[in-house]
Tab-separated table of C-alpha atoms in Angstrom:
chain	number	residue	atom	x	y	z
A	1	GLN	CA	128.279	44.141	202.492
A	2	SER	CA	128.978	46.418	200.001
A	3	VAL	CA	132.445	48.077	199.615
A	4	ARG	CA	133.097	51.546	198.731
A	5	ILE	CA	136.034	52.230	196.747
A	6	LEU	CA	137.615	55.832	196.839
A	7	VAL	CA	139.177	57.169	193.722
A	8	ALA	CA	141.715	60.220	194.306
A	9	ASP	CA	141.613	63.013	192.080
A	10	ALA	CA	145.131	63.104	189.976
A	11	PRO	CA	147.430	65.600	190.644
A	12	PRO	CA	147.308	68.935	188.576
A	13	PRO	CA	149.992	68.714	186.114
A	14	PRO	CA	153.096	70.647	186.676
A	15	PRO	CA	153.527	74.334	185.749
A	16	PRO	CA	155.264	74.595	182.613
A	17	PRO	CA	159.161	75.310	183.088
A	18	SER	CA	160.031	78.709	183.061
A	19	LEU	CA	162.551	80.192	180.342
A	20	PRO	CA	165.978	81.109	181.337
A	21	SER	CA	166.611	84.881	181.287
A	22	PHE	CA	170.104	86.245	179.704
A	23	TRP	CA	171.388	89.396	180.916
A	24	GLN	CA	173.432	91.354	177.660
A	25	THR	CA	175.501	94.368	178.717
A	26	ILE	CA	174.902	97.529	176.493
A	27	ALA	CA	177.037	99.987	177.862
A	28	HIS	CA	180.019	100.396	180.605
A	29	GLN	CA	181.968	102.802	181.555
A	30	ASP	CA	184.788	103.418	183.827
A	31	ILE	CA	185.176	107.638	183.898
A	32	GLN	CA	188.624	107.602	185.833
A	33	ALA	CA	189.957	106.125	182.597
A	34	VAL	CA	187.922	107.765	179.392
A	35	ARG	CA	184.665	109.892	179.121
A	36	PHE	CA	182.476	108.878	175.979
A	37	PRO	CA	182.937	110.674	173.029
A	38	ASN	CA	179.963	113.693	172.270
A	39	SER	CA	179.235	111.801	168.617
A	40	ALA	CA	177.858	109.064	171.082
A	41	ARG	CA	175.400	111.127	172.105
A	42	THR	CA	173.353	110.286	168.221
A	43	SER	CA	175.447	107.517	167.198
A	44	PHE	CA	174.415	105.765	170.950
A	45	ALA	CA	177.980	103.430	170.117
A	46	ALA	CA	181.150	103.916	171.782
A	47	GLY	CA	184.057	100.803	172.183
A	48	MET	CA	184.397	97.742	170.538
A	49	SER	CA	184.039	95.502	173.924
A	50	ALA	CA	181.945	95.710	176.968
A	51	ASP	CA	185.418	95.053	178.382
A	52	ASP	CA	186.339	98.659	177.339
A	53	ASP	CA	186.748	101.478	179.615
A	54	ALA	CA	184.020	103.581	177.708
A	55	TYR	CA	181.612	101.393	175.292
A	56	MET	CA	177.598	101.352	174.157
A	57	ALA	CA	176.120	99.203	172.046
A	58	LEU	CA	172.590	99.335	171.888
A	59	PRO	CA	170.703	96.506	169.761
A	60	ALA	CA	168.840	97.832	166.319
A	61	ASP	CA	166.329	95.249	167.279
A	62	HIS	CA	165.184	96.444	170.513
A	63	GLU	CA	161.687	95.388	169.682
A	64	SER	CA	162.718	91.963	170.179
A	65	PHE	CA	163.592	92.748	173.992
A	66	ARG	CA	160.219	94.134	174.544
A	67	ARG	CA	157.679	91.690	176.780
A	68	ASP	CA	154.661	92.576	177.662
A	69	GLY	CA	154.697	95.734	176.714
A	70	VAL	CA	157.896	96.686	178.732
A	71	TYR	CA	161.878	96.373	178.713
A	72	THR	CA	163.766	95.162	181.479
A	73	PHE	CA	166.901	96.930	182.597
A	74	ARG	CA	169.403	96.641	185.360
A	75	LEU	CA	172.055	99.652	186.278
A	76	THR	CA	174.755	99.247	188.556
A	77	TYR	CA	176.607	101.663	189.922
A	78	GLY	CA	180.306	101.747	191.959
A	79	GLY	CA	183.142	103.574	193.078
A	80	GLY	CA	183.162	107.449	194.110
A	81	THR	CA	180.893	107.734	197.236
A	82	MET	CA	178.345	104.426	196.327
A	83	LEU	CA	179.573	102.575	199.103
A	84	ALA	CA	178.942	105.396	201.942
A	85	ALA	CA	175.096	105.581	200.534
A	86	GLY	CA	174.597	102.571	203.499
A	87	ASN	CA	173.597	99.851	201.800
A	88	PRO	CA	175.067	97.521	199.187
A	89	ASP	CA	171.462	96.825	197.809
A	90	TRP	CA	171.199	100.485	196.425
A	91	LEU	CA	174.345	100.006	194.169
A	92	THR	CA	171.669	98.167	191.654
A	93	SER	CA	168.936	99.298	190.228
A	94	THR	CA	166.385	96.649	188.443
A	95	TRP	CA	163.605	98.027	186.626
A	96	THR	CA	161.045	97.868	183.798
A	97	GLN	CA	159.941	100.474	181.585
A	98	THR	CA	157.577	101.158	178.437
A	99	ASN	CA	159.757	103.370	176.163
A	100	TRP	CA	163.104	102.018	174.714
A	101	VAL	CA	165.871	104.159	176.034
A	102	THR	CA	166.260	106.719	172.737
A	103	GLU	CA	163.330	107.858	173.055
A	104	GLY	CA	162.915	111.664	175.107
A	105	SER	CA	160.981	109.815	177.865
A	106	PRO	CA	161.275	106.842	179.883
A	107	GLY	CA	157.445	105.810	179.782
A	108	THR	CA	155.936	104.384	182.524
A	109	LEU	CA	158.675	102.866	185.625
A	110	THR	CA	158.018	99.950	187.451
A	111	CYS	CA	160.691	98.675	190.002
A	112	LEU	CA	161.950	95.430	190.664
A	113	ASP	CA	163.858	95.598	193.613
A	114	ALA	CA	165.513	98.253	196.508
A	115	GLY	CA	167.923	100.130	194.562
A	116	CYS	CA	165.114	101.285	192.381
A	117	THR	CA	163.094	102.405	194.800
A	118	LYS	CA	165.665	104.360	196.510
A	119	TRP	CA	166.706	106.118	193.200
A	120	ASN	CA	163.133	106.597	192.710
A	121	ALA	CA	162.409	108.273	195.935
A	122	ALA	CA	165.191	111.004	195.496
A	123	THR	CA	163.908	114.188	194.790
A	124	ASP	CA	164.237	116.901	192.170
A	125	CYS	CA	166.984	116.454	189.294
A	126	SER	CA	168.351	113.040	190.669
A	127	LYS	CA	165.010	111.351	190.903
A	128	PHE	CA	165.098	108.136	188.826
A	129	LYS	CA	162.283	107.576	186.356
A	130	GLY	CA	164.341	105.149	183.916
A	131	LEU	CA	166.638	106.103	181.368
A	132	ALA	CA	165.941	108.118	177.884
A	133	LYS	CA	167.541	110.212	176.123
A	134	SER	CA	169.744	113.025	177.387
A	135	ASP	CA	168.944	116.685	176.654
A	136	SER	CA	172.326	117.722	178.267
A	137	GLY	CA	175.601	117.733	176.531
A	138	CYS	CA	177.278	116.058	179.217
A	139	ALA	CA	175.246	112.616	178.915
A	140	VAL	CA	174.070	110.144	176.211
A	141	LEU	CA	171.482	108.900	178.393
A	142	ASP	CA	170.008	109.881	182.049
A	143	GLY	CA	167.197	109.254	184.882
A	144	ASN	CA	164.890	111.391	183.578
A	145	GLY	CA	164.961	112.296	179.686
A	146	LEU	CA	164.260	115.354	178.134
A	147	GLU	CA	163.680	117.023	181.880
A	148	GLY	CA	167.200	118.420	182.556
A	149	CYS	CA	170.355	117.447	184.419
A	150	TRP	CA	171.761	114.777	183.657
A	151	PHE	CA	171.643	112.316	186.783
A	152	ASN	CA	171.848	108.559	187.015
A	153	VAL	CA	173.989	109.064	183.710
A	154	VAL	CA	174.512	106.416	180.989
A	155	GLY	CA	177.439	107.528	179.142
A	156	SER	CA	179.013	110.441	180.854
A	157	ILE	CA	180.653	113.092	178.746
A	158	CYS	CA	181.515	115.334	181.394
A	159	GLU	CA	182.493	114.585	185.283
A	160	TRP	CA	180.669	115.560	188.174
A	161	ASN	CA	182.574	116.237	191.699
A	162	GLY	CA	184.907	113.607	190.065
A	163	GLY	CA	182.570	111.105	188.907
A	164	MET	CA	179.542	110.568	187.355
A	165	PRO	CA	176.226	111.876	188.879
A	166	VAL	CA	173.610	109.198	190.479
A	167	ALA	CA	170.247	109.809	192.410
A	168	HIS	CA	170.507	111.480	196.100
A	169	GLY	CA	173.753	113.355	194.949
A	170	TRP	CA	175.710	110.593	194.879
A	171	VAL	CA	179.070	110.121	192.722
A	172	ALA	CA	180.183	106.978	190.882
A	173	ASP	CA	183.149	106.184	188.725
A	174	ILE	CA	182.198	102.976	187.162
A	175	MET	CA	178.737	102.135	185.124
A	176	THR	CA	177.306	98.976	183.483
A	177	LEU	CA	173.945	98.893	181.854
A	178	ASP	CA	172.421	95.365	181.267
A	179	LEU	CA	169.184	94.427	179.004
A	180	LEU	CA	167.158	91.623	179.855
A	181	TRP	CA	166.716	88.744	177.127
A	182	LYS	CA	163.392	86.538	178.108
A	183	THR	CA	163.532	83.862	175.777
A	184	LEU	CA	166.325	82.767	173.255
A	185	PRO	CA	170.078	83.664	174.641
A	186	PRO	CA	171.773	86.304	172.191
A	187	PRO	CA	173.102	85.219	168.998
A	188	SER	CA	176.631	84.222	168.786
A	189	PRO	CA	178.934	84.558	171.684
A	190	PRO	CA	177.111	87.347	173.716
A	191	THR	CA	179.299	90.236	174.508
A	192	ILE	CA	178.874	90.317	178.540
A	193	GLY	CA	181.171	92.470	180.446
A	194	ARG	CA	183.862	91.069	183.148
A	195	ARG	CA	182.696	93.316	185.086
A	196	ALA	CA	178.866	92.545	185.029
A	197	GLN	CA	179.856	88.888	185.350
A	198	GLU	CA	181.895	89.169	188.606
A	199	ALA	CA	180.303	88.998	191.643
A	200	GLY	CA	182.100	90.449	194.870
A	201	PRO	CA	183.785	93.700	195.978
A	202	ARG	CA	186.343	94.083	193.283
A	203	SER	CA	183.784	94.551	190.489
A	204	TRP	CA	182.539	97.758	192.017
A	205	SER	CA	185.183	98.949	194.773
């Protein structure tokens, strides 16, 4: 009588571990405390720390942040009328874009969360298309670049209805912009804003 021996296929190797991601705060503002200086429109710099009420520090080596042809950002607004918008998910927008933020156009936008989708669904000037250099004297960066208006502002030099203009005509008091590292953590201790690290209502109320 013959004996049949079954040999099971070897299980496939496990997938390689994904690399950790790191968010670095590159801009922050509490407009009820301070506005950005006009000089920031050309220097793209303000303050000394992400804990400052007006802060911007864009990396000189921004190409090192580009992965697969895109940059990944997270922009969060708080205060003002933001909570009255009706959905906490709309406080934050996460997306990729093909151009760096100091160019005149964001390039191609790809939304990564419900906040970005909601902002992008706005009409007229407040429609969020990514971030680019603003053509308004009231902003350093905004959500449509050189197309006019300055909604979805990053680096507000003026006030609009007592705060910062956001998609759908919402008004914000606080703004934090983060840039994603996808390979190595920032060199030296990363300058991560206290408000960006904290979770919970206190950060954005």
